[in-house]
Amino acid sequence: MGRFFDSDKITYRSGAKREFLWYDPERVVLGKTMREHLKFAASYWHTFVAEGADMFGVGVLDKKFGGVDPFDVYRRKAEAAAEFMDILGIDYYCFHDRDIAPEAATLAETNRNLDELSDYLGKVMADHGKKLLWGTANLFNNPRYMHGAGTSPSVDVFAFAAAQVKKALDVTVKLGGNGYVFWGGREGYETLLNTDVGLEQDNMARLLWMAVNYGRKIGFKGDFYIEPKPKEPTKHQYDFDAATVIGFLQKYGLQNEFKLNIEANHATLAGHTFQHELNIARVNGAFGSIDANQGDLLLGWDTDQFPSDPYEATLCMLEVLKAGGFTNGGLNFDAKIRRGSCRLDDMLDGYVLGMDTFALGLLTAARILEDGRLEDLRADRYASWNGELGQRIRSGNSSLEELSDYALAKGDVLSSVESGRQEYLEHMVNQLLFSSDK
Ligand code: XLS
Ligand code: NI
Ligand code: NI
């Protein structure tokens, strides 16, 4: 029994009331342990800060963890976080600056709070062998950011945001962070009637460049990420989806400085699958990290549920494996329990659900790759591109004239079109997912 959570360490098939059924951390899959593959992280904001309030009601969970004065509450959050991660065997955590220390009346005072409490957090996490996957600045909560931060019409607000990013980078580096995330909470617009999109996007890129230059100057060796999201809280967010962000990065010459942090629920809000977003990131060399959660297709907002769908997790892990696995990134549960799950220990069930869902996903994705049929079929489908004509087009040595002559000589090409065999492939995935000899 812990100090904060009523649970012993949760392990693989222990028979205890909470156990992992698939997540066996030291099991080796395709040459690496499951723990190394999955690199699970706990999100500080959902897990140790948010108390379950929504637009219609107050919180239902007490996350003061017995603390009374404000600093004591934040210190206890750090201790509770380490205990929670120990129980689950989670190695990494992620935070916003404002999750770990309270904002004060002036920026100087706020920064002092952050210095003191991040020292404490760093010490607690180091004592427990926990590592920082990424840090970020909360540039969306405070009213000053109502019109945006890096895209605010006010240069003063832009400057304040820049100061906050500087400090958040300092803290991330101090705590040994492997990454730094930009999620553009209010970087978007409500109406074009009052918005200068061109200037706002240029300014956002300026802030990103400043962050890169400063981060590298102070010795940040990790990855910078952008986390795409199409809407909420603003009607239209500039970082709509992976493709939009990649185009933005290229326009401003930032493509070698940033990777993407792909969130499942943001993908579905953009009208894409999680797999699609990961795939677009991967094929553009921008795969970085993952915010693991799950939306509800009947609801139009970021419900941030714990992932429970092994099929989705399989398709996700297939992309991760094909990207060569995580380097600085990992699998951060940007997820919260439902408001009706009103006991602190319900959070353990949420994480067990999410971790086991991704363990199943990893095991099945590895089976798909080992089985080889899916990859072979895909390769076959494109085999003509390895032929003489295909090679010439690929090397840039063909022309419309040449291809016109070729097509005219053929007369028609319908006979060269093969079946896509979608149903066969879907059945195969089910077979690999559910066959008993896993
Ligand atoms: C909100 C985002 C946020 C980021 C971090 O929708 O997912 O939680 O991950 O600022
Ligand atoms: Ni997120
Ligand atoms: Ni989100």
Coordinates of N, CA, C and O and ligand atoms in Angstrom, one line a residue, residues 45 96 134 136 140 181 183 227 229 261 263 266 291 302 334, ligand 1:
W45 N -0.6 16.8 -16.2 CA -1.8 17.7 -16.1 C -3.1 16.8 -15.8 O -3.9 17.2 -14.9
H96 N 3.4 20.6 -18.2 CA 3.4 22.0 -18.6 C 4.0 22.8 -17.4 O 3.8 22.4 -16.2
W134 N 9.0 15.0 -22.0 CA 9.1 16.3 -22.6 C 8.4 17.3 -21.6 O 7.6 17.0 -20.8
T136 N 6.7 21.5 -21.6 CA 6.0 22.5 -22.5 C 5.6 23.6 -21.6 O 5.6 23.6 -20.4
F140 N -2.1 28.8 -23.0 CA -3.5 28.9 -23.4 C -4.5 29.1 -22.2 O -5.6 29.5 -22.4
V181 N 7.6 20.3 -26.3 CA 6.4 20.3 -27.2 C 5.8 21.7 -27.3 O 5.8 22.5 -26.3
W183 N 2.2 22.8 -28.3 CA 0.8 22.5 -28.7 C 0.2 23.9 -28.7 O 0.1 24.6 -27.7
E227 N 2.6 19.6 -31.9 CA 1.5 18.7 -31.7 C 0.3 19.2 -32.5 O -0.4 20.2 -32.1
K229 N -3.4 19.8 -34.0 CA -4.8 19.7 -33.5 C -5.7 20.6 -34.4 O -5.2 21.8 -34.6
N261 N 4.4 15.5 -32.6 CA 3.9 14.7 -31.5 C 2.4 14.5 -31.9 O 1.6 15.4 -31.9
E263 N -1.3 13.0 -31.6 CA -2.3 12.6 -30.6 C -3.4 12.0 -31.3 O -4.0 12.5 -32.3
H266 N -6.7 14.0 -31.6 CA -6.6 15.1 -32.5 C -6.7 14.7 -33.9 O -7.2 15.4 -34.8
D291 N 1.0 11.2 -28.3 CA 0.0 11.4 -27.1 C -1.0 10.4 -27.3 O -1.9 10.5 -28.2
D302 N -12.3 16.8 -27.8 CA -11.1 16.1 -27.4 C -11.5 15.4 -26.0 O -11.3 16.0 -25.0
D334 N -1.9 11.1 -22.7 CA -2.6 12.4 -22.6 C -4.1 12.0 -22.5 O -4.9 12.3 -23.4
Ligands
XLS1 C1 -4.6 19.4 -25.8 C2 -3.3 18.9 -25.9 C3 -2.4 19.2 -24.8 C4 -1.0 19.0 -25.2 C5 0.0 19.6 -24.3 O1 -5.6 19.0 -26.5 O2 -3.4 17.5 -26.2 O3 -2.7 18.3 -23.7 O4 -0.6 17.6 -25.3 O5 -0.1 21.0 -24.2

